[in-house]
Tab-separated table of C-alpha atoms and ligand atoms in Angstrom:
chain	number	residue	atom	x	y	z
A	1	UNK	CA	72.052	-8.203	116.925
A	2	UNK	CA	72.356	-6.470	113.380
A	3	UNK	CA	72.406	-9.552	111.450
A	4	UNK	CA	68.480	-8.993	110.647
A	5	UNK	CA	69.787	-5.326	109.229
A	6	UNK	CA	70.337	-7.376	105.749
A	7	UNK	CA	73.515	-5.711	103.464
A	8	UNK	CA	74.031	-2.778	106.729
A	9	UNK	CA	76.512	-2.847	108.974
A	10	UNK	CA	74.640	-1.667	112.722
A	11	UNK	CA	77.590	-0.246	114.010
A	12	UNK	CA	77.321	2.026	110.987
A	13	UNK	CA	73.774	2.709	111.252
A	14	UNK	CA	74.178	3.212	114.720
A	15	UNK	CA	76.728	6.175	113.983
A	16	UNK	CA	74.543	7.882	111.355
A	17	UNK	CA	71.433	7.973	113.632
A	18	UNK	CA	73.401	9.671	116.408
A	19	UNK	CA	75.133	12.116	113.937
A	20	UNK	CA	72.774	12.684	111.808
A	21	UNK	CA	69.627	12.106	114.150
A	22	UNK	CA	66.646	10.333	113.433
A	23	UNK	CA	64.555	9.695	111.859
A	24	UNK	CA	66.467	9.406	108.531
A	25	UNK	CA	66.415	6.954	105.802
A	26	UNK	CA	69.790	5.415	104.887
A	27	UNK	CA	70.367	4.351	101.536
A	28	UNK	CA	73.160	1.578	100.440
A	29	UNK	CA	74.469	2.498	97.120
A	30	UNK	CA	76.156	-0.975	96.889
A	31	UNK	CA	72.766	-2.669	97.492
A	32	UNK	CA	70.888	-0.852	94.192
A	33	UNK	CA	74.030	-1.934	92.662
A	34	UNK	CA	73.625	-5.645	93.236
A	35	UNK	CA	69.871	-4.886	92.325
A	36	UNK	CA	70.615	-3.926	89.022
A	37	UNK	CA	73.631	-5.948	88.199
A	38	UNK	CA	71.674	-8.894	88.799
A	39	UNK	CA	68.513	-7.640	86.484
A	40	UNK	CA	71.181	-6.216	83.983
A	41	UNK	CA	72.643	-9.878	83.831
A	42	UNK	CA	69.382	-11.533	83.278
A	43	UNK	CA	68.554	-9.428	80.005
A	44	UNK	CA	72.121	-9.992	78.853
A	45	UNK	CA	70.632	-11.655	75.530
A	46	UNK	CA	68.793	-8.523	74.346
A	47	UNK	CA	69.279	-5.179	73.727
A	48	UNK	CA	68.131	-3.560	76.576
A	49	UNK	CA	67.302	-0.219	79.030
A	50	UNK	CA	66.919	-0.522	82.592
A	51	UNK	CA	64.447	2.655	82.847
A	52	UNK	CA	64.319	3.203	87.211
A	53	UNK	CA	61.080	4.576	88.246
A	54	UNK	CA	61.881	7.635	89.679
A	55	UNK	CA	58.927	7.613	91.936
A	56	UNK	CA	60.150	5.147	93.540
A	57	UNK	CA	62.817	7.208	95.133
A	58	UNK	CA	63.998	10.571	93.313
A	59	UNK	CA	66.730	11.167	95.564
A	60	UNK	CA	69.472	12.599	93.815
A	61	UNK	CA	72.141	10.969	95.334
A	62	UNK	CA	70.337	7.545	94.423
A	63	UNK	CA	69.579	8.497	90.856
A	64	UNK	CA	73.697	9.307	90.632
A	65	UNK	CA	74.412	5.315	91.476
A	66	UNK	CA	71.910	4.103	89.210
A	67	UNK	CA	73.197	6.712	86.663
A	68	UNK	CA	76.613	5.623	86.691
A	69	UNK	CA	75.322	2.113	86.276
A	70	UNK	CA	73.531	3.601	83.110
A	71	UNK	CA	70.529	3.053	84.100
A	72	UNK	CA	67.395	5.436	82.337
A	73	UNK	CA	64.690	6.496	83.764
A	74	UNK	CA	60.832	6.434	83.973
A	75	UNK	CA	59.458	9.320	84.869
A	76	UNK	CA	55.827	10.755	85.376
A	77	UNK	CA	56.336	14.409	86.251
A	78	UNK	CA	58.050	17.649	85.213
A	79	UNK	CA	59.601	17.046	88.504
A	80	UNK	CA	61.261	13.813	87.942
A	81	UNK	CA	62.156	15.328	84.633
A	82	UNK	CA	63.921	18.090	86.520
A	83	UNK	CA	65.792	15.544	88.891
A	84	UNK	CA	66.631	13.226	86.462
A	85	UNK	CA	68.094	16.030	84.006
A	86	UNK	CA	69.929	17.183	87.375
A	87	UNK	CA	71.518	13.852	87.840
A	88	UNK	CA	72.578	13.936	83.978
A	89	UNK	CA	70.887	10.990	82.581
A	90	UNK	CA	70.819	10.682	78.858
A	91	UNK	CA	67.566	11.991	77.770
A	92	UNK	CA	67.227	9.143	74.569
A	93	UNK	CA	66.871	6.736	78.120
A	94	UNK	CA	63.955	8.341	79.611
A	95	UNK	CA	60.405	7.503	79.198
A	96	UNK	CA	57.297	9.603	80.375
A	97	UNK	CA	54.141	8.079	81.409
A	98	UNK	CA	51.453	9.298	83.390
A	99	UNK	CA	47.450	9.982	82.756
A	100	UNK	CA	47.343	13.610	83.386
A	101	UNK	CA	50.723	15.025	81.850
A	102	UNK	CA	49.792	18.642	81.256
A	103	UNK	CA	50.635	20.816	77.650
A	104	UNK	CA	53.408	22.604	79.633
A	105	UNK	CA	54.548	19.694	80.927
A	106	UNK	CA	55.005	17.776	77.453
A	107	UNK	CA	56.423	21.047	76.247
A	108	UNK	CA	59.104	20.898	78.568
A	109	UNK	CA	59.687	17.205	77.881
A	110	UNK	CA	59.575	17.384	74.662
A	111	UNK	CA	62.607	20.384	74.709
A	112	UNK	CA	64.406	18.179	76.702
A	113	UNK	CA	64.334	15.679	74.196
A	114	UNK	CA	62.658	13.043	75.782
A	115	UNK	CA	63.282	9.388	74.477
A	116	UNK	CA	59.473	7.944	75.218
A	117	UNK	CA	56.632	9.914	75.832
A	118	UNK	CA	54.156	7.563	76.742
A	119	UNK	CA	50.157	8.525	75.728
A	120	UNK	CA	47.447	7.508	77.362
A	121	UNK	CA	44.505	8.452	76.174
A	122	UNK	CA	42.957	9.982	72.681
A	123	UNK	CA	42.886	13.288	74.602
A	124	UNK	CA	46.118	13.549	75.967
A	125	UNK	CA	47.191	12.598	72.010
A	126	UNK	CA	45.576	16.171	70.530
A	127	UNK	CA	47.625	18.186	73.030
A	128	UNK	CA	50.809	16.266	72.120
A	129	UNK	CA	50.144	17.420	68.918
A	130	UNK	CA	49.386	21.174	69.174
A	131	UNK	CA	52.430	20.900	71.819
A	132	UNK	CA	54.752	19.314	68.631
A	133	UNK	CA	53.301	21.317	66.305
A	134	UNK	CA	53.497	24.970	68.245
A	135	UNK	CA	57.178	24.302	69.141
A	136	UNK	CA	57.898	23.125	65.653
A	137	UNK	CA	60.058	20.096	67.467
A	138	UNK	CA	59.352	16.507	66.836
A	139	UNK	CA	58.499	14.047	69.624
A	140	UNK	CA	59.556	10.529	70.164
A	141	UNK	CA	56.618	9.135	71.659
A	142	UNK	CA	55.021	5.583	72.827
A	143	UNK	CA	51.840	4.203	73.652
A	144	UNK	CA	51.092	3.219	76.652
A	145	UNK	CA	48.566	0.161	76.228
A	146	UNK	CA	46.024	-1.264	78.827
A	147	UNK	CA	46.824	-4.863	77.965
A	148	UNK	CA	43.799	-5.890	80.561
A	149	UNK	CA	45.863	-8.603	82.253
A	150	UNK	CA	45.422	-9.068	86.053
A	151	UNK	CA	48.086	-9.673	89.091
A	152	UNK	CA	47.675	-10.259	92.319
A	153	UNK	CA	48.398	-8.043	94.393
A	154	UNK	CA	46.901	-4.719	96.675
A	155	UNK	CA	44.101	-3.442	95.290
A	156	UNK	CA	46.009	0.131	94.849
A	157	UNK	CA	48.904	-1.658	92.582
A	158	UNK	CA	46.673	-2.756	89.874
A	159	UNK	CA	46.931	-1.356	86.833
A	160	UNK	CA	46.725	-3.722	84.097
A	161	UNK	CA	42.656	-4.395	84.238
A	162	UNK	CA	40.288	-2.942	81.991
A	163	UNK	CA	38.685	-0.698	84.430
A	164	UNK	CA	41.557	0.783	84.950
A	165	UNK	CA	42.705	4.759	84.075
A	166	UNK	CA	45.900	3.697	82.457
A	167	UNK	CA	46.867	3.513	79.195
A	168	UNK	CA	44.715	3.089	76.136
A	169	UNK	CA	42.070	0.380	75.738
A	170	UNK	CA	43.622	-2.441	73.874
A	171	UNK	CA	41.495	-2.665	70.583
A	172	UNK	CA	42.284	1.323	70.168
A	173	UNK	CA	45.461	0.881	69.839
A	174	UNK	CA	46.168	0.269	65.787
A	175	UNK	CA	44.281	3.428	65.274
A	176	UNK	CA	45.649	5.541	67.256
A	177	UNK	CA	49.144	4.345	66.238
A	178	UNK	CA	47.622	4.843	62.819
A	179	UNK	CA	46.850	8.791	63.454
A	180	UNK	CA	50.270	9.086	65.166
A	181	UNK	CA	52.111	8.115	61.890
A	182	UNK	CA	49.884	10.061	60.332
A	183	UNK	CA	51.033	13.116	61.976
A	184	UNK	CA	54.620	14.602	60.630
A	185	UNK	CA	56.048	15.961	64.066
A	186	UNK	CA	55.445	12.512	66.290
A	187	UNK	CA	57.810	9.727	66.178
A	188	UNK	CA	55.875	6.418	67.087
A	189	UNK	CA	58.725	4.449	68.536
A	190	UNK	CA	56.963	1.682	71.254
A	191	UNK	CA	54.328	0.261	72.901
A	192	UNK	CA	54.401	0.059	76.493
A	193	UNK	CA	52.660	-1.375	79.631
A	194	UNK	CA	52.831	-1.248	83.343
A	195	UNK	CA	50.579	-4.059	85.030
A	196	UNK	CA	51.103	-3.413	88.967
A	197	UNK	CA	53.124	-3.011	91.726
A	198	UNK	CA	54.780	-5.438	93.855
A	199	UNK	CA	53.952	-8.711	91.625
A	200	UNK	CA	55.066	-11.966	92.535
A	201	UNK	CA	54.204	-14.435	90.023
A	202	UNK	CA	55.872	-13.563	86.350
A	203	UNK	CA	53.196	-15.093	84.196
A	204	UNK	CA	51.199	-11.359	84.080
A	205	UNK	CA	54.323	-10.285	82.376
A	206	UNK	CA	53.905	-13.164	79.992
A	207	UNK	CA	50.434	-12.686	78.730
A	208	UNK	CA	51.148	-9.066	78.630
A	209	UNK	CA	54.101	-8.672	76.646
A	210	UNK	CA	51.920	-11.659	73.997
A	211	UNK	CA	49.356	-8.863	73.691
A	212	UNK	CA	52.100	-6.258	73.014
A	213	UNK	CA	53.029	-8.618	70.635
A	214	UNK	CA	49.983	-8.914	68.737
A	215	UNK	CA	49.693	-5.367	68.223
A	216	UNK	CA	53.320	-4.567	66.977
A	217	UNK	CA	51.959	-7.592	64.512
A	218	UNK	CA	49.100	-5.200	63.936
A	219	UNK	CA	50.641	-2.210	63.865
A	220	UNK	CA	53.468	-3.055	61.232
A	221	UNK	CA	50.851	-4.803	59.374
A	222	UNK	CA	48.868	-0.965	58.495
A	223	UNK	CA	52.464	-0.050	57.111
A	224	UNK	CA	53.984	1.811	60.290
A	225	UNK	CA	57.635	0.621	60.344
A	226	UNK	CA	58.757	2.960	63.066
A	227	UNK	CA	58.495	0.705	66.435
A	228	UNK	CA	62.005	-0.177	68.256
A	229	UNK	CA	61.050	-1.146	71.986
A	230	UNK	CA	58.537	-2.570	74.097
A	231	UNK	CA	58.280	-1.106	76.960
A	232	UNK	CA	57.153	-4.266	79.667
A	233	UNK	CA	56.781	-1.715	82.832
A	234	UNK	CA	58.194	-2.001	86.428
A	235	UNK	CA	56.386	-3.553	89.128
A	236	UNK	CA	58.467	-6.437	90.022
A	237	UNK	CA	57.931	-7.640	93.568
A	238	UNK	CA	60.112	-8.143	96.449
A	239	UNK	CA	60.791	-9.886	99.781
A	240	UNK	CA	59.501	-7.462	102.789
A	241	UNK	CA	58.067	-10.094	105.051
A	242	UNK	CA	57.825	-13.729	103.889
A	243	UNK	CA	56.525	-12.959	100.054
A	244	UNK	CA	57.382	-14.605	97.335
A	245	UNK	CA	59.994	-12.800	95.021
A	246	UNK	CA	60.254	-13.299	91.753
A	247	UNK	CA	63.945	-13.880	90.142
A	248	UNK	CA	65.438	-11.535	87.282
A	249	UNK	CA	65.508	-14.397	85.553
A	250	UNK	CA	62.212	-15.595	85.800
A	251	UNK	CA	61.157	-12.270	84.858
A	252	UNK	CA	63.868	-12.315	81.675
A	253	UNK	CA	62.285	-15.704	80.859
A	254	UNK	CA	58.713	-14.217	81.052
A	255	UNK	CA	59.355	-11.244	78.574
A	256	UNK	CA	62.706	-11.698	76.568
A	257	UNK	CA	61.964	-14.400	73.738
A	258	UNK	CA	58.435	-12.556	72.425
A	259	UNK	CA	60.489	-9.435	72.214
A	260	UNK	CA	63.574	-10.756	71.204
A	261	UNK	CA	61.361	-12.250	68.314
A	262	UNK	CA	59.940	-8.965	67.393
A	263	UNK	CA	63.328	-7.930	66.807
A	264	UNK	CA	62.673	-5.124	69.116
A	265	UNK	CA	64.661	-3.913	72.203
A	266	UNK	CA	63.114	-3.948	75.539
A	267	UNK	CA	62.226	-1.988	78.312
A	268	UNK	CA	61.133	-1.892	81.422
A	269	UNK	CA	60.538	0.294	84.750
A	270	UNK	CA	61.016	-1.070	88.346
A	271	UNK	CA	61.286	1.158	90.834
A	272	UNK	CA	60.532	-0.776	94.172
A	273	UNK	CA	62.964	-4.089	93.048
A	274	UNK	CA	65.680	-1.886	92.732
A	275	UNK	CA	65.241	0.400	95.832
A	276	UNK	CA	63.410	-0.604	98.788
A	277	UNK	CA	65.701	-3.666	100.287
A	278	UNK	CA	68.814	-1.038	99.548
A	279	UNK	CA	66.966	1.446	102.398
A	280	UNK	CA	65.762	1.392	106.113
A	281	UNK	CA	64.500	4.001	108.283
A	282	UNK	CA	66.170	4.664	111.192
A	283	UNK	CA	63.645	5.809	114.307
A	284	UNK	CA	64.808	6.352	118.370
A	285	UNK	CA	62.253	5.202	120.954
A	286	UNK	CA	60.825	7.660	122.536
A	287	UNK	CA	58.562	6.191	125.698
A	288	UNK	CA	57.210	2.789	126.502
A	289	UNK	CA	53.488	2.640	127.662
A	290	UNK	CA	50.347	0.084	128.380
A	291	UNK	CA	46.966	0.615	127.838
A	292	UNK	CA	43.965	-1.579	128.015
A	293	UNK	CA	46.322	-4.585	127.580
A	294	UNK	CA	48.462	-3.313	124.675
A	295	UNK	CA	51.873	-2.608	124.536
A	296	UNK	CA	53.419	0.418	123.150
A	297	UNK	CA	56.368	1.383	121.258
A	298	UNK	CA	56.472	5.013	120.913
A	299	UNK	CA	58.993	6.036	117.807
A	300	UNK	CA	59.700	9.320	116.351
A	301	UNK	CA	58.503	8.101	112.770
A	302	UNK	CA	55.418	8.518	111.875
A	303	UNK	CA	53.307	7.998	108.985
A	304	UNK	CA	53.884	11.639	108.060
A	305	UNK	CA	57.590	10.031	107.745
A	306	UNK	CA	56.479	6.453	106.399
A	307	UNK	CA	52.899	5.967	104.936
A	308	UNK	CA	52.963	2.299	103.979
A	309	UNK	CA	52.087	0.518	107.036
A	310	UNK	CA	48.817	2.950	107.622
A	311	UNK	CA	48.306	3.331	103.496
A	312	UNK	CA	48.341	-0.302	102.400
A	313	UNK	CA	48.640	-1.940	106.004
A	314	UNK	CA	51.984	-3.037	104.685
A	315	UNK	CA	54.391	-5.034	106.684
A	316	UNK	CA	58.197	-3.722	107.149
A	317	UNK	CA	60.189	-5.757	109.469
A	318	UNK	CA	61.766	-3.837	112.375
A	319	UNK	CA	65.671	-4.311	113.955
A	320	UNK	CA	66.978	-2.959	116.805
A	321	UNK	CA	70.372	-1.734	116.110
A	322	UNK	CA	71.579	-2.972	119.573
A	323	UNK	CA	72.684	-6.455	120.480
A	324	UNK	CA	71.896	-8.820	122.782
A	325	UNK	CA	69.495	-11.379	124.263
A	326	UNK	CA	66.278	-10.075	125.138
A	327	UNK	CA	63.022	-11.209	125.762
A	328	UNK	CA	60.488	-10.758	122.822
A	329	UNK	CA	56.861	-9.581	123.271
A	330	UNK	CA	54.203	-8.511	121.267
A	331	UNK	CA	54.159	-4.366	120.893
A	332	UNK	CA	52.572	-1.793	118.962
A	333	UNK	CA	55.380	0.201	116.820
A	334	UNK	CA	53.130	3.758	116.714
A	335	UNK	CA	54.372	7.285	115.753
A	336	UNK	CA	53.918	10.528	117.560
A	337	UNK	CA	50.837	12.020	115.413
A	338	UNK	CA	47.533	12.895	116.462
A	339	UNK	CA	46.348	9.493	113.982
A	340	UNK	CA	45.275	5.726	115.711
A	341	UNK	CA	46.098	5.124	111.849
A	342	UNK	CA	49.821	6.613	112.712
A	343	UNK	CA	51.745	3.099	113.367
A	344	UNK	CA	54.738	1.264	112.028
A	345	UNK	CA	53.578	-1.963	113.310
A	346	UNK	CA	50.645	-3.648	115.003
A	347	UNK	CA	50.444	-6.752	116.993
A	348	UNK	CA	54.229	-7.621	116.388
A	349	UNK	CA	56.738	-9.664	118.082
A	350	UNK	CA	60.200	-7.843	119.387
A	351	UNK	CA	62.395	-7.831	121.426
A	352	UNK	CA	61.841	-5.703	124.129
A	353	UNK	CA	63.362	-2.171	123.246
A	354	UNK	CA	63.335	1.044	125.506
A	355	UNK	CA	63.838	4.628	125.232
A	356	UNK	CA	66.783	6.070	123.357
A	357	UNK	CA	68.011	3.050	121.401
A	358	UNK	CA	67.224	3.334	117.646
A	359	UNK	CA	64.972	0.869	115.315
A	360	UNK	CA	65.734	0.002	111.155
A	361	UNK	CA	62.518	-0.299	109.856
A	362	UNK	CA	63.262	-2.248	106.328
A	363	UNK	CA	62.025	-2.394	103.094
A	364	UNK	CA	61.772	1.650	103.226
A	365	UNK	CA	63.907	2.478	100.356
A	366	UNK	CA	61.383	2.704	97.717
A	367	UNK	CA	57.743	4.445	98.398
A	368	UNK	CA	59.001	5.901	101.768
A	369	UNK	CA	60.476	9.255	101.982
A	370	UNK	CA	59.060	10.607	98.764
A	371	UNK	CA	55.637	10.128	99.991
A	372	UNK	CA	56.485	11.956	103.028
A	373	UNK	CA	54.483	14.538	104.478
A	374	UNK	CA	54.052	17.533	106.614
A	375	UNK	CA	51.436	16.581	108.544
A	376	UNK	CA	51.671	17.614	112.221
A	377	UNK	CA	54.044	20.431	110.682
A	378	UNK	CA	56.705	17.805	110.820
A	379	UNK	CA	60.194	18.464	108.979
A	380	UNK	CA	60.929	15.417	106.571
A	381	UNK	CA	63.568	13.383	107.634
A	382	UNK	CA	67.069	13.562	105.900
A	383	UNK	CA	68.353	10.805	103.053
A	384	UNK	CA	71.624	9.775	103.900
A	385	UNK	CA	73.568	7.681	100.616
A	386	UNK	CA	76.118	4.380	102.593
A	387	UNK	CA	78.840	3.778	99.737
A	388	UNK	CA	81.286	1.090	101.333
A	389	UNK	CA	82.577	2.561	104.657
A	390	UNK	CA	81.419	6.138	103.961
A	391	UNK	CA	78.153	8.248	104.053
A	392	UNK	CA	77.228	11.704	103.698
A	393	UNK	CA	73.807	13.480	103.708
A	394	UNK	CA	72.126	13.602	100.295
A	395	UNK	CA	69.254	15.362	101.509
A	396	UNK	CA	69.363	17.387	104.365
A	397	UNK	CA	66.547	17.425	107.250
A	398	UNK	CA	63.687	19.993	106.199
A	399	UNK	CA	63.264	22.761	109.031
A	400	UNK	CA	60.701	24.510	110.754
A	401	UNK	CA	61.963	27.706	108.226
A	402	UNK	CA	60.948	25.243	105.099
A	403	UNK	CA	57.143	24.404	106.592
A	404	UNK	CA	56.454	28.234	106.857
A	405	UNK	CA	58.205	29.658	103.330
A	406	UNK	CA	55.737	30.697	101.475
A	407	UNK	CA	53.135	31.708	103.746
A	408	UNK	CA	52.490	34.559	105.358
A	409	UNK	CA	50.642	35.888	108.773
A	410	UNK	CA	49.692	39.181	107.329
A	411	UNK	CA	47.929	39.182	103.766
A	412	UNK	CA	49.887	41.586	101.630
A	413	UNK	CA	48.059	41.747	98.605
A	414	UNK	CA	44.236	41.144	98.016
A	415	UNK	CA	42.528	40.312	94.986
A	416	UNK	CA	39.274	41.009	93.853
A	417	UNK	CA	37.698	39.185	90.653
B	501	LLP	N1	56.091	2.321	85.826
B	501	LLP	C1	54.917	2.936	86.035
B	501	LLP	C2	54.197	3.502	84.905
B	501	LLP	C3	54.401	3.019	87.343
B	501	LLP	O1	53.245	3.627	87.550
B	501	LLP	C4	55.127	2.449	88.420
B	501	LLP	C5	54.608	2.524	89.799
B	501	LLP	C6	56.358	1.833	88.139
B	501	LLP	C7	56.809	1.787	86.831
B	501	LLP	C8	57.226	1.235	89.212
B	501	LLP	O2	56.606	0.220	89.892
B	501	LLP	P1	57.456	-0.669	90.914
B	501	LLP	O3	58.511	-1.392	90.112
B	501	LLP	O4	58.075	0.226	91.892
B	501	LLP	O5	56.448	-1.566	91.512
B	501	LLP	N2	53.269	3.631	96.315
B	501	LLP	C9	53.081	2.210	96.161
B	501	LLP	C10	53.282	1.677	94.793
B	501	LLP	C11	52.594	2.441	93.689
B	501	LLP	C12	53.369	2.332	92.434
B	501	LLP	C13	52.884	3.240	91.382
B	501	LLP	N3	53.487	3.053	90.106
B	501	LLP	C14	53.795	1.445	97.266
B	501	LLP	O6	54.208	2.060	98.242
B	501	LLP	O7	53.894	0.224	97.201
């Protein structure tokens, strides 16, 4: 079998998970190339930055590939910052969103000379201030706007509405451009929006970038001269299952002309288009059981390893790496912790597997290992980069050492108030 293991060759995967052990997520660099090349393409009429959303996956050895492709980065953390730094991306290419960033946090980004800092509220604009003004250092900022458009999608990947905590209410926006111009250390240089996660259907990115529009219309109207990008957000949506996918270009066609007819560059953030098809998550059966009429798959991923099945009841397709005719039934994929949430799959035809031989789960390059946990005081599984014919370990496995540093048996210093 292995033809379902889309862009991997099994024979390789096979060798990693009995090397390296499992579980582990394998990630093809040449697959995030194609990603990108193919986006990159479809913008080729306007000046543009591909910013990946680090969140999306932060491994290093991923951010290197979409480095060398010269790719920026969005970023939402002092963490990402760190990684993204690490991996040596140009600083002018990052942009920093994100509704809680904290004073030392903006400090630090604004040192690092941080191409878009995105604000999001009125709040967060008086400690970028005192921040610019303490360190005496100006700072190229943006505003993130809540455009209120809707998508359809999960209820946890909305962003755009109203209601929502993102960004700054769309009729604020003019003034609080106006008191960032007003203010001699910040650099208003965009507006910017992020809508959702996992969208299929480009006309959200439409309506949006028209309301951007309206308010760079706005904006250069009070005499501010200073804007050079929209920022249109990530969010894009791909295939895991049987979902509709929206092209590059259909996405180019959605967002390009208004901004091209700004005369402003563009850019914009996906994380998950440009990730999760290049990754899968290799697991070994552990036991077969029944009970009460239900089959079960035992794996050694859990959710601790891969959330999105429990989190969002998301649906990743799942390969055996061996071939052959077999009969297909209708299992339970579940994980080893103490959770009934803890499953890969429920209710889902496969081909009958047995102990030993290892799984892909797909789709798991984007949202999987880097919201990994502990739980059960299990180590996190290593990242492992494919380029061509070759692979080596990007991240190693976490030990048992790494879920005890820090702690301690013995208290060895109180405190009293
Ligand atoms: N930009 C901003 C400001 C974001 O908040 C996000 C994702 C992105 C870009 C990238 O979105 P993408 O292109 O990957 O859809 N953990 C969830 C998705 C939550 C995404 C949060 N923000 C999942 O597993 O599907």
């Amino acid at each position: 079998m292995g033809a379902g293991v889309l862009g991997f060759d099994p024979g390789l995967l096979q060798a990693i998970a009995d090397r390296i052990g499992t579980p582990s997520y394998v990630y093809s660099a040449n697959l995030i190339r194609a990603q990108y090349n193919a986006l990159a393409d479809a913008l080729h009429g306007i000046r543009h930055r591909i910013c990946y959303s680090v969140k999306a996956n932060g491994n290093l050895g991923v951010l290197r590939v979409l480095k060398q492709l010269g790719a920026g980065a969005d970023i939402v953390s002092v963490g990402e910052l760190r990684r993204v730094l690490m991996a040596r991306f140009d600083p002018d290419g990052i942009v920093f969103s994100g509704v809680g960033k904290t004073a030392a946090e903006i400090a630090e980004a604004i040192r690092a000379g941080v191409g878009f800092i995105n604000v999001e509220s009125t709040s967060e604009l008086d400690t970028l201030t005192g921040v610019a003004n303490d360190l005496k250092t100006p700072a190229r900022i943006g505003i993130r706007v809540n455009p209120d458009v809707a998508i359809e999608s999960h209820l946890y990947m909305k962003t755009g509405e109203k209601t929502a905590k993102f960004g700054i209410p769309f009729d604020e926006v003019v003034a609080v451009a106006t008191r960032i111009a007003a203010e001699p250390r910040l650099l208003l240089r965009g507006l910017a929006m992020h809508i959702g996660s996992q969208i299929a259907d480009v006309t959200p990115y439409h309506r949006g970038t028209i309301k951007l529009l309206e308010l760079v219309t706005a904006i250069r109207a009070s005499g501010i001269t200073t804007l050079e990008a929209l920022d249109v957000g990530g969010g894009l949506g791909v295939r895991y299952h049987n979902e509709k996918a929206p092209s590059p270009k259909a996405f180019a066609e959605a967002v390009v002309p208004a901004v091209s007819a700004a005369g402003l560059g563009l850019l914009c953030e996906p994380g998950r288009y440009l990730v999760a098809n290049a990754g899968v998550l290799l697991t070994r059966v552990l036991y077969r059981k029944h009970a009460g009429g239900k089959e079960y798959v035992i794996v050694d991923a859990g959710m601790s390893d891969f959330v999105r099945p429990s989190h969002y009841n998301a649906h990743h397709e799942i390969i055996p790496l061996r071939d052959g005719k077999r009969a297909e039934e209708t299992v339970n994929v579940v994980g080893p912790i103490c959770e009934t949430g803890d499953f890969l799959a429920l209710d889902r035809k496969l081909v009958s597997v047995g102990p030993g031989e290892v799984l892909a789960v797909l789709g798991t390059g984007a949202y999987g290992f880097v919201m990994a946990s502990t739980y059960n005081q299990r180590p996190r599984a290593p990242e492992v980069v494919v380029d061509g014919d070759r692979y080596y370990v990007a991240r190693q496995r976490e030990t048992l050492d790494d879920l005890v540093r820090g702690e301690t048996a013995e208290p060895t210093t109180w405190y009293k108030a």
